[in-house]
Coordinates of C-alpha atoms in Angstrom, one line a residue:
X70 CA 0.0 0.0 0.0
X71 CA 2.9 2.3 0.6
X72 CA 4.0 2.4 -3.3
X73 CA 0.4 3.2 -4.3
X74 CA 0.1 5.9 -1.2
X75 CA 3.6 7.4 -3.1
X76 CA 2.1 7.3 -6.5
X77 CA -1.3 8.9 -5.6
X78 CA 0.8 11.6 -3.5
X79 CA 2.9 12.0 -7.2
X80 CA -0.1 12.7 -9.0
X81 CA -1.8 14.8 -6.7
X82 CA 1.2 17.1 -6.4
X83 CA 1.9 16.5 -10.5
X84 CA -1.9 17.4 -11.2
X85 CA -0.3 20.7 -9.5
X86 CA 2.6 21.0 -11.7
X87 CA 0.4 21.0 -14.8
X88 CA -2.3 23.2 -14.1
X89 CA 0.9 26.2 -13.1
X90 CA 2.4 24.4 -16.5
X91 CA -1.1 24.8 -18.7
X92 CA -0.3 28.7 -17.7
X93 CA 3.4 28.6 -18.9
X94 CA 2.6 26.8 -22.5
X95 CA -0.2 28.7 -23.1
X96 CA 2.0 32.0 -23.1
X97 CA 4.6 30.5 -24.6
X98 CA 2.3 28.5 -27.4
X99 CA 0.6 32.1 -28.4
X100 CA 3.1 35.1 -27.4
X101 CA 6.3 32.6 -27.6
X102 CA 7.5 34.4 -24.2
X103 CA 9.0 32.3 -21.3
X104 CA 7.2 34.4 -18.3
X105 CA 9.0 33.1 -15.3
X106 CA 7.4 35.8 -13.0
X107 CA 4.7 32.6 -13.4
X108 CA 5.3 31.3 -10.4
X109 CA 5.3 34.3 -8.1
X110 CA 1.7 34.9 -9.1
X111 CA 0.9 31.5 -7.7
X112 CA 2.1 33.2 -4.5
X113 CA 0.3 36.5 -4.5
X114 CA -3.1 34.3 -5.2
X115 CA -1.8 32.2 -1.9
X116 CA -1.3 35.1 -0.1
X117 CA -5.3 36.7 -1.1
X118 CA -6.8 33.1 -0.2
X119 CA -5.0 33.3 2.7
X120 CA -5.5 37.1 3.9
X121 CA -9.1 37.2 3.0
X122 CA -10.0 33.3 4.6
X123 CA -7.7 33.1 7.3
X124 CA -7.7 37.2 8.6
X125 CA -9.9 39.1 7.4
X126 CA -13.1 35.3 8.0
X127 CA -14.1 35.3 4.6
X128 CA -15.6 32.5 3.2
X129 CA -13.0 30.3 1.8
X130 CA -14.7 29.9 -1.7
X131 CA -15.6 33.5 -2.1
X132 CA -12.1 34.2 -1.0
X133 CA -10.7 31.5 -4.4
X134 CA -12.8 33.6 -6.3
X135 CA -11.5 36.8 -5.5
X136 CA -7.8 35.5 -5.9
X137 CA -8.6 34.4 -9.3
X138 CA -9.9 37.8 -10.1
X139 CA -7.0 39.5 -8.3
X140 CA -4.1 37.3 -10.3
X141 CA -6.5 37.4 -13.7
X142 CA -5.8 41.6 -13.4
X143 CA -2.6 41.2 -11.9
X144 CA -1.5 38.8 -14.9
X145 CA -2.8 41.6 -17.6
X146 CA -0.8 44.3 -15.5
X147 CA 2.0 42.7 -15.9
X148 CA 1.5 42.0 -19.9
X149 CA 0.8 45.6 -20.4
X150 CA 3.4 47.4 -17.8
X151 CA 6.3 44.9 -18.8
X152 CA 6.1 42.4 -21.7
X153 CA 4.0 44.5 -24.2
X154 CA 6.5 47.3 -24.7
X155 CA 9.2 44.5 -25.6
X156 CA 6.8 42.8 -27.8
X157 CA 9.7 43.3 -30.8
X158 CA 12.2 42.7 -28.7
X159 CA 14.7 39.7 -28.4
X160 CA 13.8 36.6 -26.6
X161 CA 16.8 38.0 -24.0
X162 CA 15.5 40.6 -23.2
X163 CA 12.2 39.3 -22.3
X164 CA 13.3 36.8 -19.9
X165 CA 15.3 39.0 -18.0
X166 CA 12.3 41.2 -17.9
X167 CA 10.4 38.0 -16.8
X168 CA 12.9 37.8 -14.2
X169 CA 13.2 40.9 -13.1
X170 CA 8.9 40.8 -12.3
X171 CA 9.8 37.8 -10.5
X172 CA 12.0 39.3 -8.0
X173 CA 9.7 42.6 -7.4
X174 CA 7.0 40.4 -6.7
X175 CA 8.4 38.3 -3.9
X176 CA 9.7 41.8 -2.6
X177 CA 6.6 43.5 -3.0
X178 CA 5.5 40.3 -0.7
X179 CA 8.1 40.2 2.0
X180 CA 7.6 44.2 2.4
X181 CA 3.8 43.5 3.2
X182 CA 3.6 40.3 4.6
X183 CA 7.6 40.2 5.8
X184 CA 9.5 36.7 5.8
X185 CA 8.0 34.5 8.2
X186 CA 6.1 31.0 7.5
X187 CA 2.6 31.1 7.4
X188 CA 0.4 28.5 8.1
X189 CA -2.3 28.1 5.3
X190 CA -5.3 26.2 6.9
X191 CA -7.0 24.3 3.8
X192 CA -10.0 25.5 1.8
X193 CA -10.7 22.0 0.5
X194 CA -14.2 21.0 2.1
X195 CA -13.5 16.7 0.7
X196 CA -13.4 14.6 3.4
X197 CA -11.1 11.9 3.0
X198 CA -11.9 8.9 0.7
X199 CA -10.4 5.4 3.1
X200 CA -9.8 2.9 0.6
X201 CA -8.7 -0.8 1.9
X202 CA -10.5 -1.1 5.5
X203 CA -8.2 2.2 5.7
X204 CA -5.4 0.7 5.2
X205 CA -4.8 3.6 2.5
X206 CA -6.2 7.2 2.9
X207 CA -6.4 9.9 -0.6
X208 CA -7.0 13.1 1.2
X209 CA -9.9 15.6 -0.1
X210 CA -7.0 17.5 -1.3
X211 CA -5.6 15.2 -3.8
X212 CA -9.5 14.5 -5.2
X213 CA -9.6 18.1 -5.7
X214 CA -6.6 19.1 -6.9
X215 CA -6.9 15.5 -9.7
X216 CA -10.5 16.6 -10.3
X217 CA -9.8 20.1 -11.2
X218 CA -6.8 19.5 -13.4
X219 CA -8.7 17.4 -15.5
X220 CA -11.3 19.6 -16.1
X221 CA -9.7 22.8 -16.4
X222 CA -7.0 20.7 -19.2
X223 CA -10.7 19.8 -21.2
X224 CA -12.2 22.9 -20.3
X225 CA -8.9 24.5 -22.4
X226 CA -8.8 22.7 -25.4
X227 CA -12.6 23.2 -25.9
X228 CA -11.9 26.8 -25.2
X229 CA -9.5 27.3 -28.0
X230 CA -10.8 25.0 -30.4
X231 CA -14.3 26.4 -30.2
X232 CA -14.3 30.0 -29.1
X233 CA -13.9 32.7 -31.3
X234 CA -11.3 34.0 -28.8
X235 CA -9.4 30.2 -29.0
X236 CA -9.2 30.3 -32.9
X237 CA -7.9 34.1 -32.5
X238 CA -5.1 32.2 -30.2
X239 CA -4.4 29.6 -32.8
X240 CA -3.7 32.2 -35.7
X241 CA -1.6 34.1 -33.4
X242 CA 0.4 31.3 -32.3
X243 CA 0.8 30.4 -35.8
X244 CA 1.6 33.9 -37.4
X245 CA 1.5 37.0 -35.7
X246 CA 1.6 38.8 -38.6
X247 CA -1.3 37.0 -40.5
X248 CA -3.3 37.1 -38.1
X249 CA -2.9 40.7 -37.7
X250 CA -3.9 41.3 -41.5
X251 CA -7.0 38.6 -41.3
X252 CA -8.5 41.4 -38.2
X253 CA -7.3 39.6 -34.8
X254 CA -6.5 42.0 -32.4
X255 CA -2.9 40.7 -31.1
X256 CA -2.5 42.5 -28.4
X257 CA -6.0 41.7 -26.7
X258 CA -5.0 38.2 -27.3
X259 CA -2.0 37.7 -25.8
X260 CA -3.2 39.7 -22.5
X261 CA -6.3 37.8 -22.4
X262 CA -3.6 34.5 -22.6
X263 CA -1.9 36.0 -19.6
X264 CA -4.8 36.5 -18.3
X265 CA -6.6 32.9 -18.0
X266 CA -2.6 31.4 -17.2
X267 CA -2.7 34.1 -14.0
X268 CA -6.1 32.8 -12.8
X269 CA -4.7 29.1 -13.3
X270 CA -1.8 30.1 -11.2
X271 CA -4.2 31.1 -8.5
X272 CA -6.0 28.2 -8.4
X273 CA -2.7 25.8 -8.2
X274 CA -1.3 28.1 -5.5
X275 CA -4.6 27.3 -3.5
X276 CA -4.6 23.8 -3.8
X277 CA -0.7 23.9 -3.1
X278 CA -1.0 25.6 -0.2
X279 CA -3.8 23.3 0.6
X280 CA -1.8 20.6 0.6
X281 CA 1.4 21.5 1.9
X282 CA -0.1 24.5 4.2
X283 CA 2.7 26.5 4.3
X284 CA 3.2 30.3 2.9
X285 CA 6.4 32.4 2.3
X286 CA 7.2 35.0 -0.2
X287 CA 9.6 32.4 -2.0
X288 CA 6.4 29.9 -2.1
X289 CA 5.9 29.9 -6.2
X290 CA 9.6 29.8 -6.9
X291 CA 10.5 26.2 -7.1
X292 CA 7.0 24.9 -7.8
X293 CA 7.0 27.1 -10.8
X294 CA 10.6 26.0 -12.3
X295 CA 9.3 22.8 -12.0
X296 CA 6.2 23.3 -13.9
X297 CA 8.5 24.8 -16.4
X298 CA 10.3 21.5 -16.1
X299 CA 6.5 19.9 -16.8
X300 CA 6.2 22.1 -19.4
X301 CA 9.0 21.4 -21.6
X302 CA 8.4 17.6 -20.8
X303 CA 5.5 17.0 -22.3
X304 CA 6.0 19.8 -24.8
X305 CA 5.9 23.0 -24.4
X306 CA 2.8 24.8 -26.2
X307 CA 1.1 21.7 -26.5
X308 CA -2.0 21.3 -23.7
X309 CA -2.4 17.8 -23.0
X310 CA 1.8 18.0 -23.0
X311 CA 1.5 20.2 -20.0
X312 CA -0.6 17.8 -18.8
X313 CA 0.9 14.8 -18.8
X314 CA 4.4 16.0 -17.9
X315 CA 3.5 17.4 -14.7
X316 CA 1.6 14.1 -13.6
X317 CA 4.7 12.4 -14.5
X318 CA 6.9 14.8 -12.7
X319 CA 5.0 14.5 -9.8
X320 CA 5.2 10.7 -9.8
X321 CA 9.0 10.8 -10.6
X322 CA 9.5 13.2 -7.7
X323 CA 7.5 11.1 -5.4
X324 CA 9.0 8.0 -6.0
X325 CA 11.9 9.4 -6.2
X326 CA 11.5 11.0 -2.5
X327 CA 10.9 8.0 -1.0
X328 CA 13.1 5.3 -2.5
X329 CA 16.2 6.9 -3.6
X330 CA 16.6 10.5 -1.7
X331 CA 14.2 13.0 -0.7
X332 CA 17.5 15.2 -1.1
X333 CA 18.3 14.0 -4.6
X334 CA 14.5 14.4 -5.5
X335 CA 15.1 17.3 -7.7
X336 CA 18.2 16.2 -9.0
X337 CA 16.7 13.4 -10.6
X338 CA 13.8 15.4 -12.1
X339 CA 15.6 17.3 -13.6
X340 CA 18.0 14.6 -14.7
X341 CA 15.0 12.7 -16.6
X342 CA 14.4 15.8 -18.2
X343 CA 17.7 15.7 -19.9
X344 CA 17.7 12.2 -20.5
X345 CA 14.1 12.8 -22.4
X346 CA 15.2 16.3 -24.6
X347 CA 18.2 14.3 -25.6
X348 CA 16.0 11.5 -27.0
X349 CA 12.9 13.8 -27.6
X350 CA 14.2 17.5 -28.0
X351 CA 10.6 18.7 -28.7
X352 CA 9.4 16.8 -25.7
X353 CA 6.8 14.1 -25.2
X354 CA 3.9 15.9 -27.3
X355 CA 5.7 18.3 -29.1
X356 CA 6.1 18.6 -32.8
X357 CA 8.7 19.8 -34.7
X358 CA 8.8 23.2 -36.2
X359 CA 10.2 23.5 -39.7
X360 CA 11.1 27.3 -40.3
X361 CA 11.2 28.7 -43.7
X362 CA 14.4 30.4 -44.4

């Protein structure tokens, strides 16, 4: 029972990974911009959830859906104020921009709510399912957070193959320019990509939180490398790659935990990543792009 206590653990905190992930390849897909500020906005939405439920007594699901709002406007902020004026810019620039939001968002944190741990009660209402004559136990948490990445990863793919506003996606991601001529407005795209990737974030940094319920100003950081990791796994810009990777990042990072080294953990993730781009450059899902010259 342990191994299958260690895999559900891998995919609960994996099912994490790919909903901050769906965020990251969704950018990347449409405005081909690496926005590792990503994972600082999983910590702002932490910090809402947890300043509007645990100090201020709002109702916890009221206070989820004012984080989403809050990181949904927060994520087109940061499109307008920093990434849209480098929109012709190089790819360098834009990631130390990227980079550079990162940093003034955990400050902007520690200034407010200063360094110190807290302790983020959970907002998932589940009970616990006891499987076994309880012999093994999937907390409300991990139906939650499996539930929710599966429906907002179909919820996606529907979006942008059936709304006007997914096909305007589509022909951006394809040619910026072309889609420019055939009438899509670029710019309103790519903030409304941020946009839904921001509200993502805040709903991973919930159940993130809710999991493992504790909250610094360096909370998003790893968790949202990681997801990059996922990302680039299963194929960056590619939906269901986002998907799968962070499962199985999860479930590599759990096993890996508790059989080999909970210190080597991320070592070996990120070690299987390089064993994979060397065999699959493009990743898992991800095709390869023939540019005309």
């Amino acid at each position: 029972m342990s191994f299958l206590s260690y895999l559900i653990n891998g995919i609960s905190l994996g099912s994490v990974y790919a909903i901050i992930a769906l965020g990251y390849t969704m950018v990347y897909g449409i405005a081909k911009m690496l926005n590792f500020a990503h994972g600082d906005v999983i910590m702002i939405g932490s910090y809402v959830v947890f300043t509007m439920a645990s100090t201020w007594g709002m109702n916890p699901m009221l206070a989820i859906v004012v984080s989403v709002i809050f990181c949904t406007v927060l994520g087109v902020v940061i499109e307008r104020v920093a990434y849209k004026p480098l929109r012709e810019a190089t790819s360098l620039a834009v990631l130390i921009t990227a980079i550079g939001v990162s940093y003034l968002l955990q400050n902007v944190a520690l200034l407010i709510f200063g360094a110190g741990t807290k302790s983020f009660t959970s907002v998932v209402p589940v009970p616990a399912l006891r499987l076994a004559g309880g012999a093994l136990t999937i907390s409300g948490e991990t139906i939650v957070t499996v539930i929710a990445c599966i429906v907002i990863m179909i919820g996606l793919m529907l979006f942008i193959k059936k709304s006007k506003s997914g096909q305007a996606m589509l022909a951006v991601s394809e040619d910026r320019g072309a889609a420019t001529l055939m009438g899509v407005n670029v710019n309103r795209t790519i903030a409304l990509t941020f946009a839904i990737g921001s509200g993502l974030a805040a709903i991973a940094g919930v159940l993130l939180c809710s999991a493992y319920p504790s909250l610094t100003p360096y909370t998003g950081s790893m968790p949202g490398i990681k997801a990059f990791v996922a990302a680039v796994f299963g194929g960056i810009g590619s939906i269901p790659g986002a998907f799968i990777g962070g499962v199985l990042l999860g479930v590599i990072e759990s096993l890996a935990r508790a059989y080999i080294s909970s210190q080597l953990s991320d070592a070996i993730v990120f070690g299987v990543l390089i064993i994979v781009l060397l065999v699959k450059p493009t990743g898992i899902l991800g095709k390869k792009i023939n540019e005309k010259v």
